[in-house]
CSV table of C-alpha atoms and ligand atoms in Angstrom, one decimal:
chain,number,residue,atom,x,y,z
L,1130,MET,CA,6.4,-1.3,21.2
L,1131,ASP,CA,8.7,-3.7,22.9
L,1132,GLN,CA,12.2,-2.3,22.2
L,1133,LYS,CA,13.7,-5.7,22.4
L,1134,LYS,CA,11.9,-6.9,19.3
L,1135,THR,CA,14.5,-7.2,16.6
L,1136,TRP,CA,15.4,-9.4,13.7
L,1137,SER,CA,18.1,-11.9,14.6
L,1138,SER,CA,20.2,-11.2,11.5
L,1139,SER,CA,20.3,-9.0,8.4
L,1140,LEU,CA,19.6,-12.1,6.2
L,1141,LEU,CA,16.4,-12.9,8.0
L,1142,PHE,CA,15.3,-9.3,7.8
L,1143,ILE,CA,15.9,-9.3,4.0
L,1144,MET,CA,14.2,-12.7,3.7
L,1145,ALA,CA,11.1,-11.4,5.6
L,1146,CYS,CA,11.0,-8.3,3.4
L,1147,VAL,CA,11.4,-10.3,0.2
L,1148,GLY,CA,8.7,-12.6,1.5
L,1149,SER,CA,6.4,-9.6,1.9
L,1150,ALA,CA,7.3,-8.2,-1.5
L,1151,VAL,CA,7.1,-11.4,-3.4
L,1152,GLY,CA,3.5,-12.5,-3.6
L,1153,LEU,CA,0.4,-12.8,-5.7
L,1154,GLY,CA,1.5,-9.5,-7.3
L,1155,ASN,CA,4.5,-11.2,-8.9
L,1156,LEU,CA,3.0,-14.5,-9.8
L,1157,TRP,CA,-0.5,-13.5,-10.7
L,1158,LYS,CA,-0.8,-9.8,-11.3
L,1159,PHE,CA,2.4,-8.9,-13.1
L,1160,PRO,CA,2.2,-11.5,-15.9
L,1161,TYR,CA,-1.4,-10.6,-16.7
L,1162,ILE,CA,-1.1,-6.8,-16.6
L,1163,ALA,CA,2.1,-6.9,-18.6
L,1164,TYR,CA,0.3,-9.2,-21.1
L,1165,GLU,CA,-2.8,-6.9,-21.3
L,1166,ASN,CA,-0.6,-3.8,-21.8
L,1167,GLY,CA,1.3,-5.3,-24.6
L,1168,GLY,CA,4.6,-6.3,-23.0
L,1169,GLY,CA,7.8,-4.4,-23.7
L,1170,ALA,CA,6.9,-0.7,-23.4
L,1171,PHE,CA,4.8,-1.4,-20.3
L,1172,VAL,CA,7.7,-3.4,-18.7
L,1173,LEU,CA,10.1,-0.5,-19.3
L,1174,VAL,CA,7.8,2.0,-17.6
L,1175,TYR,CA,7.3,-0.5,-14.8
L,1176,LEU,CA,11.1,-0.9,-14.4
L,1177,LEU,CA,11.5,2.9,-14.4
L,1178,CYS,CA,8.9,3.3,-11.7
L,1179,ILE,CA,10.7,0.7,-9.6
L,1180,VAL,CA,14.1,2.4,-9.9
L,1181,VAL,CA,13.0,6.0,-9.7
L,1182,MET,CA,10.2,5.7,-7.2
L,1183,GLY,CA,10.0,2.2,-5.8
L,1184,LEU,CA,13.5,1.8,-4.4
L,1185,PRO,CA,13.8,5.3,-2.9
L,1186,ILE,CA,10.3,5.0,-1.3
L,1187,LEU,CA,11.2,1.5,0.0
L,1188,LEU,CA,14.4,3.0,1.6
L,1189,ALA,CA,12.3,5.9,2.9
L,1190,GLU,CA,9.9,3.4,4.7
L,1191,LEU,CA,12.8,1.5,6.2
L,1192,ILE,CA,14.4,4.8,7.4
L,1193,ILE,CA,11.1,5.9,9.0
L,1194,GLY,CA,10.5,2.6,10.6
L,1195,ARG,CA,14.0,2.2,12.1
L,1196,GLU,CA,14.2,5.8,13.3
L,1197,ALA,CA,10.8,5.7,15.0
L,1198,ARG,CA,10.8,2.1,16.2
L,1199,SER,CA,7.1,1.9,16.6
L,1200,ASN,CA,4.1,0.7,14.7
L,1201,ALA,CA,3.6,2.4,11.3
L,1202,PHE,CA,0.6,4.5,12.5
L,1203,GLU,CA,2.6,6.0,15.4
L,1204,ALA,CA,5.9,6.2,13.5
L,1205,VAL,CA,4.5,8.9,11.3
L,1206,SER,CA,3.0,10.9,14.1
L,1207,LYS,CA,6.1,10.5,16.2
L,1208,LEU,CA,8.4,11.8,13.5
L,1209,SER,CA,6.1,14.5,12.3
L,1210,GLY,CA,5.7,15.9,15.8
L,1211,GLY,CA,2.0,15.1,15.7
L,1212,LYS,CA,1.1,17.5,12.8
L,1213,HIS,CA,-2.4,17.0,11.6
L,1214,PHE,CA,-1.7,16.8,7.9
L,1215,TRP,CA,0.3,13.6,8.4
L,1216,LYS,CA,-2.6,11.9,10.1
L,1217,LEU,CA,-3.7,11.0,6.6
L,1218,LEU,CA,-0.5,9.0,6.1
L,1219,SER,CA,-0.9,7.3,9.5
L,1220,PHE,CA,-4.5,6.5,8.6
L,1221,LEU,CA,-3.4,4.9,5.3
L,1222,CYS,CA,-0.9,2.7,7.1
L,1223,LEU,CA,-3.9,1.1,8.8
L,1224,PHE,CA,-6.6,1.4,6.3
L,1225,SER,CA,-4.6,-0.1,3.3
L,1226,PRO,CA,-3.2,-3.2,5.0
L,1227,PHE,CA,-6.7,-3.9,6.5
L,1228,ILE,CA,-8.4,-3.6,3.1
L,1229,LEU,CA,-5.6,-5.5,1.2
L,1230,LEU,CA,-5.5,-8.4,3.6
L,1231,SER,CA,-9.2,-8.8,3.6
L,1232,PHE,CA,-9.3,-9.9,-0.1
L,1233,TYR,CA,-5.7,-11.0,-0.5
L,1234,SER,CA,-6.4,-13.8,1.9
L,1235,VAL,CA,-9.4,-14.9,-0.2
L,1236,ILE,CA,-7.2,-15.2,-3.3
L,1237,ALA,CA,-4.5,-16.9,-1.3
L,1238,GLY,CA,-7.1,-19.4,-0.3
L,1239,TRP,CA,-7.8,-20.3,-4.0
L,1240,SER,CA,-4.2,-21.5,-4.3
L,1241,LEU,CA,-4.7,-23.8,-1.3
L,1242,ASP,CA,-7.7,-25.4,-2.9
L,1243,TYR,CA,-5.9,-25.8,-6.2
L,1244,PHE,CA,-2.9,-27.3,-4.5
L,1245,TYR,CA,-5.1,-29.8,-2.6
L,1246,ASN,CA,-7.0,-30.8,-5.7
L,1247,ALA,CA,-4.0,-31.0,-7.9
L,1248,ILE,CA,-2.1,-33.3,-5.6
L,1249,THR,CA,-5.1,-35.6,-5.1
L,1250,GLY,CA,-5.6,-35.8,-8.8
L,1251,ASN,CA,-8.9,-33.9,-8.9
L,1252,LEU,CA,-7.8,-31.5,-11.6
L,1253,THR,CA,-6.6,-34.1,-14.1
L,1254,HIS,CA,-10.0,-34.3,-15.8
L,1255,LEU,CA,-10.1,-30.6,-16.6
L,1256,THR,CA,-10.0,-29.4,-20.2
L,1257,PHE,CA,-9.7,-26.0,-21.7
L,1258,GLU,CA,-13.5,-26.0,-22.0
L,1259,THR,CA,-14.3,-27.1,-18.5
L,1260,THR,CA,-11.6,-25.3,-16.5
L,1261,GLY,CA,-13.4,-21.9,-16.7
L,1262,PRO,CA,-16.7,-23.3,-15.4
L,1263,HIS,CA,-14.8,-25.3,-12.8
L,1264,PHE,CA,-13.2,-22.1,-11.5
L,1265,GLY,CA,-16.5,-20.2,-11.7
L,1266,ALA,CA,-18.2,-22.9,-9.6
L,1267,PHE,CA,-15.4,-22.9,-7.1
L,1268,VAL,CA,-15.3,-19.1,-6.5
L,1269,SER,CA,-19.1,-18.9,-6.2
L,1270,ASN,CA,-19.2,-21.6,-3.6
L,1271,PRO,CA,-19.7,-19.7,-0.4
L,1272,THR,CA,-18.7,-22.5,2.0
L,1273,LYS,CA,-15.4,-23.2,0.2
L,1274,GLN,CA,-14.6,-19.5,-0.1
L,1275,ILE,CA,-15.2,-18.7,3.5
L,1276,SER,CA,-13.4,-21.9,4.6
L,1277,TYR,CA,-10.2,-21.2,2.7
L,1278,HIS,CA,-10.2,-17.5,3.7
L,1279,THR,CA,-10.5,-18.7,7.3
L,1280,ILE,CA,-7.6,-21.1,6.9
L,1281,ILE,CA,-5.3,-18.5,5.5
L,1282,MET,CA,-6.2,-16.0,8.2
L,1283,LEU,CA,-5.7,-18.6,10.9
L,1284,LEU,CA,-2.3,-19.7,9.5
L,1285,THR,CA,-1.2,-16.1,9.4
L,1286,ALA,CA,-2.5,-15.4,12.9
L,1287,GLY,CA,-0.7,-18.5,14.2
L,1288,VAL,CA,2.6,-16.9,13.1
L,1289,ILE,CA,1.9,-13.3,14.0
L,1290,MET,CA,0.8,-14.4,17.5
L,1291,LYS,CA,4.4,-15.3,18.2
L,1292,GLY,CA,5.7,-11.9,17.0
L,1293,VAL,CA,9.0,-11.3,15.2
L,1294,LYS,CA,10.3,-14.7,16.2
L,1295,GLY,CA,7.3,-16.3,14.7
L,1296,ILE,CA,7.7,-14.5,11.4
L,1297,GLU,CA,11.4,-15.5,11.3
L,1298,LYS,CA,10.6,-19.2,11.9
L,1299,ALA,CA,7.9,-19.1,9.2
L,1300,ILE,CA,10.1,-17.3,6.7
L,1301,GLU,CA,13.0,-19.7,7.3
L,1302,VAL,CA,10.8,-22.5,6.1
L,1303,LEU,CA,8.7,-20.7,3.4
L,1304,MET,CA,11.5,-18.8,1.5
L,1305,PRO,CA,14.0,-21.6,0.8
L,1306,PHE,CA,11.1,-23.8,-0.4
L,1307,PHE,CA,9.8,-21.0,-2.5
L,1308,GLY,CA,13.3,-20.6,-4.1
L,1309,ILE,CA,13.6,-24.3,-4.9
L,1310,ILE,CA,10.1,-24.5,-6.3
L,1311,ILE,CA,10.4,-21.5,-8.5
L,1312,LEU,CA,13.7,-22.6,-9.9
L,1313,THR,CA,12.5,-26.1,-10.6
L,1314,LEU,CA,9.3,-24.9,-12.4
L,1315,SER,CA,11.3,-22.4,-14.4
L,1316,VAL,CA,13.7,-25.1,-15.6
L,1317,ILE,CA,10.8,-27.4,-16.4
L,1318,THR,CA,8.9,-24.8,-18.5
L,1319,LEU,CA,12.1,-23.5,-20.1
L,1320,SER,CA,13.3,-26.9,-21.2
L,1321,LYS,CA,10.0,-27.7,-22.7
L,1322,TYR,CA,9.2,-24.3,-24.4
L,1323,GLY,CA,12.4,-22.1,-24.3
L,1324,ALA,CA,12.4,-18.4,-23.4
L,1325,GLY,CA,12.7,-16.8,-26.8
L,1326,LYS,CA,9.1,-15.6,-27.3
L,1327,THR,CA,8.8,-14.5,-23.7
L,1328,LEU,CA,11.9,-12.4,-23.8
L,1329,ASN,CA,10.9,-10.9,-27.2
L,1330,PHE,CA,7.5,-10.0,-25.7
L,1331,LEU,CA,9.0,-8.5,-22.6
L,1332,PHE,CA,11.8,-6.5,-24.2
L,1333,GLU,CA,10.4,-5.4,-27.5
L,1334,PHE,CA,9.4,-1.8,-26.9
L,1335,ASP,CA,6.4,-0.9,-28.9
L,1336,PHE,CA,5.2,2.4,-27.4
L,1337,SER,CA,2.1,2.5,-29.5
L,1338,LYS,CA,0.6,0.0,-27.2
L,1339,LEU,CA,1.1,2.1,-24.1
L,1340,THR,CA,-1.9,4.0,-22.7
L,1341,THR,CA,-2.1,6.4,-19.7
L,1342,LYS,CA,-4.1,3.8,-18.0
L,1343,GLY,CA,-1.2,1.4,-18.5
L,1344,ILE,CA,1.2,3.9,-17.0
L,1345,LEU,CA,-0.9,4.3,-13.9
L,1346,GLU,CA,-1.2,0.6,-13.7
L,1347,ALA,CA,2.6,0.2,-13.9
L,1348,LEU,CA,3.1,2.8,-11.2
L,1349,GLY,CA,0.4,1.2,-8.9
L,1350,HIS,CA,1.9,-2.2,-9.5
L,1351,ALA,CA,5.5,-1.0,-8.7
L,1352,PHE,CA,4.2,0.0,-5.3
L,1353,PHE,CA,2.1,-3.1,-4.8
L,1354,THR,CA,4.8,-5.5,-5.7
L,1355,LEU,CA,7.4,-3.9,-3.4
L,1356,SER,CA,4.9,-3.7,-0.6
L,1357,ILE,CA,5.3,0.0,-0.3
L,1358,GLY,CA,2.8,2.8,0.3
L,1359,LEU,CA,1.1,1.2,3.3
L,1360,GLY,CA,3.8,0.9,5.9
L,1361,ALA,CA,4.8,-2.7,5.6
L,1362,MET,CA,8.4,-1.8,5.3
L,1363,ILE,CA,8.0,0.7,8.1
L,1364,ILE,CA,7.0,-2.0,10.5
L,1365,TYR,CA,9.6,-4.5,9.3
L,1366,GLY,CA,12.2,-1.6,9.4
L,1367,ALA,CA,11.2,-0.9,13.0
L,1368,TYR,CA,12.6,-4.3,14.0
L,1369,PHE,CA,15.9,-3.9,12.0
L,1370,PRO,CA,19.0,-3.5,14.2
L,1371,LYS,CA,20.9,-0.2,13.8
L,1372,GLU,CA,24.2,-1.7,12.8
L,1373,HIS,CA,22.9,-3.2,9.5
L,1374,SER,CA,22.8,-1.5,6.1
L,1375,ILE,CA,19.4,-0.3,4.9
L,1376,ILE,CA,20.7,0.4,1.4
L,1377,ARG,CA,22.0,-3.1,0.9
L,1378,ALA,CA,18.7,-4.6,2.2
L,1379,GLY,CA,16.7,-2.3,-0.1
L,1380,ILE,CA,18.6,-3.2,-3.2
L,1381,TRP,CA,18.3,-7.0,-2.5
L,1382,ILE,CA,14.6,-6.7,-1.9
L,1383,THR,CA,14.1,-4.8,-5.1
L,1384,VAL,CA,16.3,-7.0,-7.2
L,1385,LEU,CA,14.9,-10.3,-5.9
L,1386,ASP,CA,11.3,-9.1,-6.2
L,1387,THR,CA,11.8,-8.1,-9.8
L,1388,LEU,CA,13.6,-11.3,-10.7
L,1389,VAL,CA,10.7,-13.3,-9.3
L,1390,ALA,CA,8.2,-11.3,-11.4
L,1391,PHE,CA,10.3,-12.1,-14.6
L,1392,CYS,CA,10.6,-15.8,-13.5
L,1393,ALA,CA,6.8,-15.9,-13.3
L,1394,CYS,CA,6.6,-14.6,-16.9
L,1395,ILE,CA,9.1,-17.2,-18.0
L,1396,MET,CA,7.0,-19.9,-16.4
L,1397,ILE,CA,3.6,-18.6,-17.6
L,1398,TYR,CA,4.1,-17.0,-21.1
L,1399,PRO,CA,5.7,-20.0,-22.9
L,1400,ILE,CA,2.6,-21.9,-22.0
L,1401,ILE,CA,0.4,-19.1,-23.4
L,1402,PHE,CA,2.6,-18.5,-26.6
L,1403,GLY,CA,3.7,-22.1,-27.0
L,1404,THR,CA,0.2,-23.5,-27.1
L,1405,GLY,CA,-1.3,-20.5,-28.9
L,1406,MET,CA,-4.1,-20.6,-26.3
L,1407,GLU,CA,-6.6,-17.8,-26.3
L,1408,VAL,CA,-6.3,-15.6,-23.3
L,1409,LYS,CA,-9.9,-14.5,-22.7
L,1410,GLU,CA,-9.9,-13.9,-19.0
L,1411,SER,CA,-6.3,-13.0,-18.3
L,1412,ALA,CA,-7.0,-12.1,-14.7
L,1413,SER,CA,-8.0,-15.6,-13.8
L,1414,ILE,CA,-5.6,-17.4,-16.1
L,1415,LEU,CA,-3.5,-18.5,-13.1
L,1416,PHE,CA,-6.4,-20.7,-11.9
L,1417,THR,CA,-8.0,-21.7,-15.2
L,1418,THR,CA,-6.1,-22.3,-18.4
L,1419,LEU,CA,-2.8,-22.7,-16.6
L,1420,SER,CA,-4.0,-25.5,-14.4
L,1421,VAL,CA,-4.9,-27.5,-17.6
L,1422,GLU,CA,-1.7,-26.7,-19.4
L,1423,LEU,CA,0.5,-27.6,-16.4
L,1424,HIS,CA,-0.9,-31.1,-16.6
L,1425,HIS,CA,0.6,-31.4,-20.0
L,1426,LEU,CA,4.2,-31.0,-18.7
L,1427,PRO,CA,6.2,-34.1,-17.6
L,1428,GLY,CA,4.9,-35.2,-14.2
L,1429,GLY,CA,1.9,-32.9,-14.8
L,1430,GLN,CA,-0.2,-33.5,-11.8
L,1431,TYR,CA,2.7,-32.9,-9.4
L,1432,VAL,CA,4.1,-30.0,-11.4
L,1433,CYS,CA,0.7,-28.4,-11.1
L,1434,ALA,CA,0.5,-29.1,-7.4
L,1435,LEU,CA,4.0,-27.6,-6.9
L,1436,PHE,CA,2.9,-24.5,-8.8
L,1437,TYR,CA,0.0,-23.8,-6.5
L,1438,LEU,CA,2.1,-24.6,-3.5
L,1439,LEU,CA,4.5,-21.9,-4.8
L,1440,VAL,CA,1.6,-19.4,-5.0
L,1441,ALA,CA,0.4,-20.3,-1.5
L,1442,PHE,CA,3.8,-19.8,0.0
L,1443,ALA,CA,4.3,-16.5,-1.8
L,1444,ALA,CA,0.9,-15.3,-0.6
L,1445,LEU,CA,1.4,-16.4,3.0
L,1446,SER,CA,4.8,-14.7,3.3
L,1447,SER,CA,3.0,-11.5,2.3
L,1448,THR,CA,-0.1,-11.9,4.5
L,1449,LEU,CA,2.3,-12.0,7.5
L,1450,SER,CA,3.5,-8.4,6.9
L,1451,LEU,CA,-0.1,-7.2,6.5
L,1452,LEU,CA,-1.4,-8.7,9.7
L,1453,GLU,CA,1.7,-7.6,11.5
L,1454,LEU,CA,1.0,-4.0,10.5
L,1455,VAL,CA,-2.5,-4.1,11.9
L,1456,THR,CA,-1.7,-6.2,15.0
L,1457,SER,CA,1.2,-4.0,16.1
L,1458,TYR,CA,-1.1,-1.0,16.0
L,1459,VAL,CA,-4.0,-2.7,17.8
L,1460,GLU,CA,-1.6,-4.1,20.4
L,1461,ASP,CA,0.0,-0.7,21.2
L,1462,ARG,CA,-3.2,1.3,20.9
L,1463,PHE,CA,-5.4,-0.8,23.2
L,1464,LYS,CA,-2.5,-2.0,25.4
L,1465,LEU,CA,-3.3,-5.6,24.6
L,1466,SER,CA,-1.1,-8.7,24.8
L,1467,ARG,CA,0.3,-10.0,21.5
L,1468,LEU,CA,-2.1,-12.9,21.6
L,1469,LYS,CA,-5.2,-10.7,22.2
L,1470,GLY,CA,-4.0,-8.1,19.7
L,1471,THR,CA,-3.6,-10.8,17.1
L,1472,MET,CA,-7.0,-12.3,17.8
L,1473,LEU,CA,-8.8,-9.0,17.6
L,1474,SER,CA,-7.2,-7.8,14.4
L,1475,THR,CA,-7.5,-11.2,12.7
L,1476,PHE,CA,-11.2,-11.4,13.7
L,1477,ILE,CA,-12.1,-8.0,12.3
L,1478,ILE,CA,-10.2,-8.5,9.0
L,1479,TRP,CA,-11.6,-12.0,8.6
L,1480,LEU,CA,-15.1,-10.7,9.1
L,1481,PHE,CA,-14.7,-7.9,6.6
L,1482,GLY,CA,-13.0,-10.4,4.2
L,1483,ILE,CA,-16.2,-12.4,4.0
L,1484,CYS,CA,-17.7,-9.6,1.8
L,1485,SER,CA,-14.9,-10.3,-0.7
L,1486,ALA,CA,-15.1,-14.0,-0.3
L,1487,LEU,CA,-18.7,-13.9,-1.3
L,1488,SER,CA,-18.3,-11.3,-4.1
L,1489,ASN,CA,-17.6,-13.7,-7.0
L,1490,GLY,CA,-21.0,-15.3,-7.1
L,1491,GLY,CA,-21.2,-16.6,-3.5
L,1492,ASN,CA,-23.8,-14.0,-2.6
L,1493,GLU,CA,-26.0,-11.9,-4.8
L,1494,PHE,CA,-25.6,-8.7,-2.9
L,1495,PHE,CA,-21.8,-8.7,-2.6
L,1496,THR,CA,-21.4,-9.9,-6.2
L,1497,SER,CA,-23.5,-7.1,-7.5
L,1498,LEU,CA,-21.3,-4.7,-5.5
L,1499,LYS,CA,-18.2,-6.3,-7.0
L,1500,VAL,CA,-16.6,-5.9,-3.6
L,1501,MET,CA,-13.3,-7.6,-4.4
L,1502,ASP,CA,-12.7,-5.8,-7.7
L,1503,ARG,CA,-13.6,-2.5,-6.2
L,1504,LEU,CA,-11.3,-2.9,-3.2
L,1505,ASP,CA,-8.5,-3.9,-5.5
L,1506,TYR,CA,-9.1,-0.9,-7.6
L,1507,ILE,CA,-9.2,1.6,-4.7
L,1508,LEU,CA,-6.1,0.1,-3.2
L,1509,SER,CA,-3.9,-0.3,-6.3
L,1510,ASN,CA,-4.9,2.9,-8.1
L,1511,TRP,CA,-5.5,5.2,-5.2
L,1512,SER,CA,-4.5,4.4,-1.6
L,1513,LEU,CA,-1.1,2.8,-2.4
L,1514,PRO,CA,0.0,5.6,-4.8
L,1515,ILE,CA,-1.3,8.3,-2.4
L,1516,GLY,CA,0.5,6.5,0.5
L,1517,ALA,CA,3.7,6.3,-1.5
L,1518,PHE,CA,3.4,9.9,-2.5
L,1519,LEU,CA,3.0,11.1,1.1
L,1520,ILE,CA,5.9,8.9,2.2
L,1521,SER,CA,8.2,10.4,-0.3
L,1522,LEU,CA,7.2,13.9,0.8
L,1523,PHE,CA,7.5,12.9,4.4
L,1524,CYS,CA,11.0,11.5,4.0
L,1525,GLY,CA,12.0,14.2,1.6
L,1526,TRP,CA,10.8,17.3,3.4
L,1527,VAL,CA,10.0,16.4,7.0
L,1528,LEU,CA,12.8,14.1,8.1
L,1529,SER,CA,16.0,16.0,8.9
L,1530,GLU,CA,19.1,15.5,6.8
L,1531,GLU,CA,20.8,14.2,9.9
L,1532,ILE,CA,18.3,11.4,10.4
L,1533,LYS,CA,18.4,10.3,6.7
L,1534,SER,CA,22.2,10.3,6.4
L,1535,ARG,CA,22.6,8.5,9.7
L,1536,GLU,CA,20.0,5.8,8.8
L,1537,LEU,CA,21.5,5.3,5.4
L,1538,GLY,CA,25.0,5.3,6.7
L,1539,LEU,CA,26.1,7.9,4.2
L,1540,LYS,CA,27.7,11.3,4.5
L,1541,ARG,CA,25.6,14.2,3.2
L,1542,ASP,CA,28.0,14.9,0.4
L,1543,ASP,CA,28.2,11.2,-0.8
L,1544,PRO,CA,26.8,11.1,-4.4
L,1545,ARG,CA,24.6,8.2,-3.4
L,1546,TYR,CA,23.0,10.3,-0.7
L,1547,ILE,CA,22.6,13.2,-3.0
L,1548,ILE,CA,20.9,11.0,-5.6
L,1549,PHE,CA,18.6,9.5,-3.0
L,1550,ASN,CA,17.6,12.9,-1.7
L,1551,PHE,CA,16.9,14.2,-5.1
L,1552,LEU,CA,14.7,11.2,-6.1
L,1553,ILE,CA,12.7,11.3,-2.9
L,1554,ARG,CA,12.4,15.1,-2.6
L,1555,TYR,CA,11.7,16.0,-6.2
L,1556,ALA,CA,11.7,13.2,-8.8
L,1557,ALA,CA,9.4,10.7,-7.2
L,1558,PRO,CA,6.7,13.2,-6.0
L,1559,ALA,CA,6.8,15.2,-9.3
L,1560,LEU,CA,6.5,12.1,-11.4
L,1561,MET,CA,3.6,10.9,-9.3
L,1562,MET,CA,1.9,14.2,-9.7
L,1563,VAL,CA,2.2,14.1,-13.4
L,1564,ILE,CA,0.7,10.6,-13.5
L,1565,PHE,CA,-2.1,11.5,-11.1
L,1566,VAL,CA,-3.1,14.6,-13.1
L,1567,SER,CA,-2.9,12.9,-16.5
L,1568,GLN,CA,-5.2,10.1,-15.0
L,1569,LEU,CA,-7.7,12.7,-13.8
L,1570,VAL,CA,-7.6,14.6,-17.1
L,1571,ASN,CA,-8.2,11.4,-19.0
H,2103,LIG,N1,3.9,-7.3,-2.4
H,2103,LIG,C1,2.8,-8.2,-2.3
H,2103,LIG,C2,2.7,-8.9,-3.7
H,2103,LIG,O1,3.3,-8.6,-4.6
H,2103,LIG,C3,1.6,-7.5,-1.9
H,2103,LIG,C4,1.7,-6.7,-0.6
H,2103,LIG,C5,1.6,-5.4,-0.6
H,2103,LIG,C6,2.0,-7.4,0.5
H,2103,LIG,C7,1.8,-4.7,0.5
H,2103,LIG,C8,2.2,-6.7,1.7
H,2103,LIG,C9,2.1,-5.3,1.7
H,2103,LIG,O2,1.8,-9.7,-3.8
């Protein structure tokens, strides 16, 4: 890897990581899984997972990346001295982003279509009865699905082609707009519906609603939302200059990501509760019921367009880190130029992504295989948690104390260092083991 590649400032680095972390997971997945799992108790477990496992593993990835200064695949073998066992982790840092980007780009494409149709007034005629069938017809239209998937992949590739500087430029545009849009929309929904019911739902702890499946989902989502367990923070950390603080960056990323997830609930739940609408298909609510309800707000058509633009921006800032992970590997491994490396990785992921694009009714074979659902399941429930588990073991037991304390900028007897080391060595892996085993037993 070109040693000169670095972020221009700590702020841009944090913005890029927040961009990676904040995505469809916050806007689409968190509200619906929190809803399905009954709110409060689930949210508490989720927050615990974020603090006890998420943040330490995020820091671990940044440490690994900055120490190795290479693509995620090589970083692990470099720091492990090439030991065979850790090849599994290297492999996951390639496999998981590949799989995730292939279907993430399809869903990101949906937001582009909804943005376009909202702004041109093509969604105004939708009602609660017709919005489901409209969405169904859209996702089963092969031409549209492949076209939008292609647009997202091309937009992402256009940025990644230019390397770290490209990501910085994109992030400088996407993130401020994202901030403005999410604040505007939160204020609009809050002033119409208030936040009372949402906060009650999110912070009323009724543990009878919590299942083991829910706990595993909370864990998987904590990793998914922070973009950990597949090396995204390793590769972004690899470009982070030595003089900046990893801890400060890690805390900002975690706090902002969590705030956005709550903002999403504040935007979406009042609409669900306030209108007493029935949530039949909570997974697709973002593109069905919500599109109708947003039209009922003042300036409806434009609010709706703004909302889907928000989703598109969030998704795009995440796809950047995924393609960067694969491209940096392909570039180094096959000694290709950045341009060729980007083209090759984009093409392969795009091609594989077609299976997901056609799996919602676009093609009988891929639909019967439920490609997109299966990939999401494998990723969120298995490959991310296993990746995160291995990263915590790797950082806890393989990296020397000297490396960790130097990278964190903390003395070994500093209480913060001791807490970090305890979490990453014992608490995180042990808790994950308990959750895995209880899942298998169940
Ligand atoms: N964190 C992103 C989200 O919440 C998903 C993602 C995971 C992006 C891993 C990059 C790497 O949507």
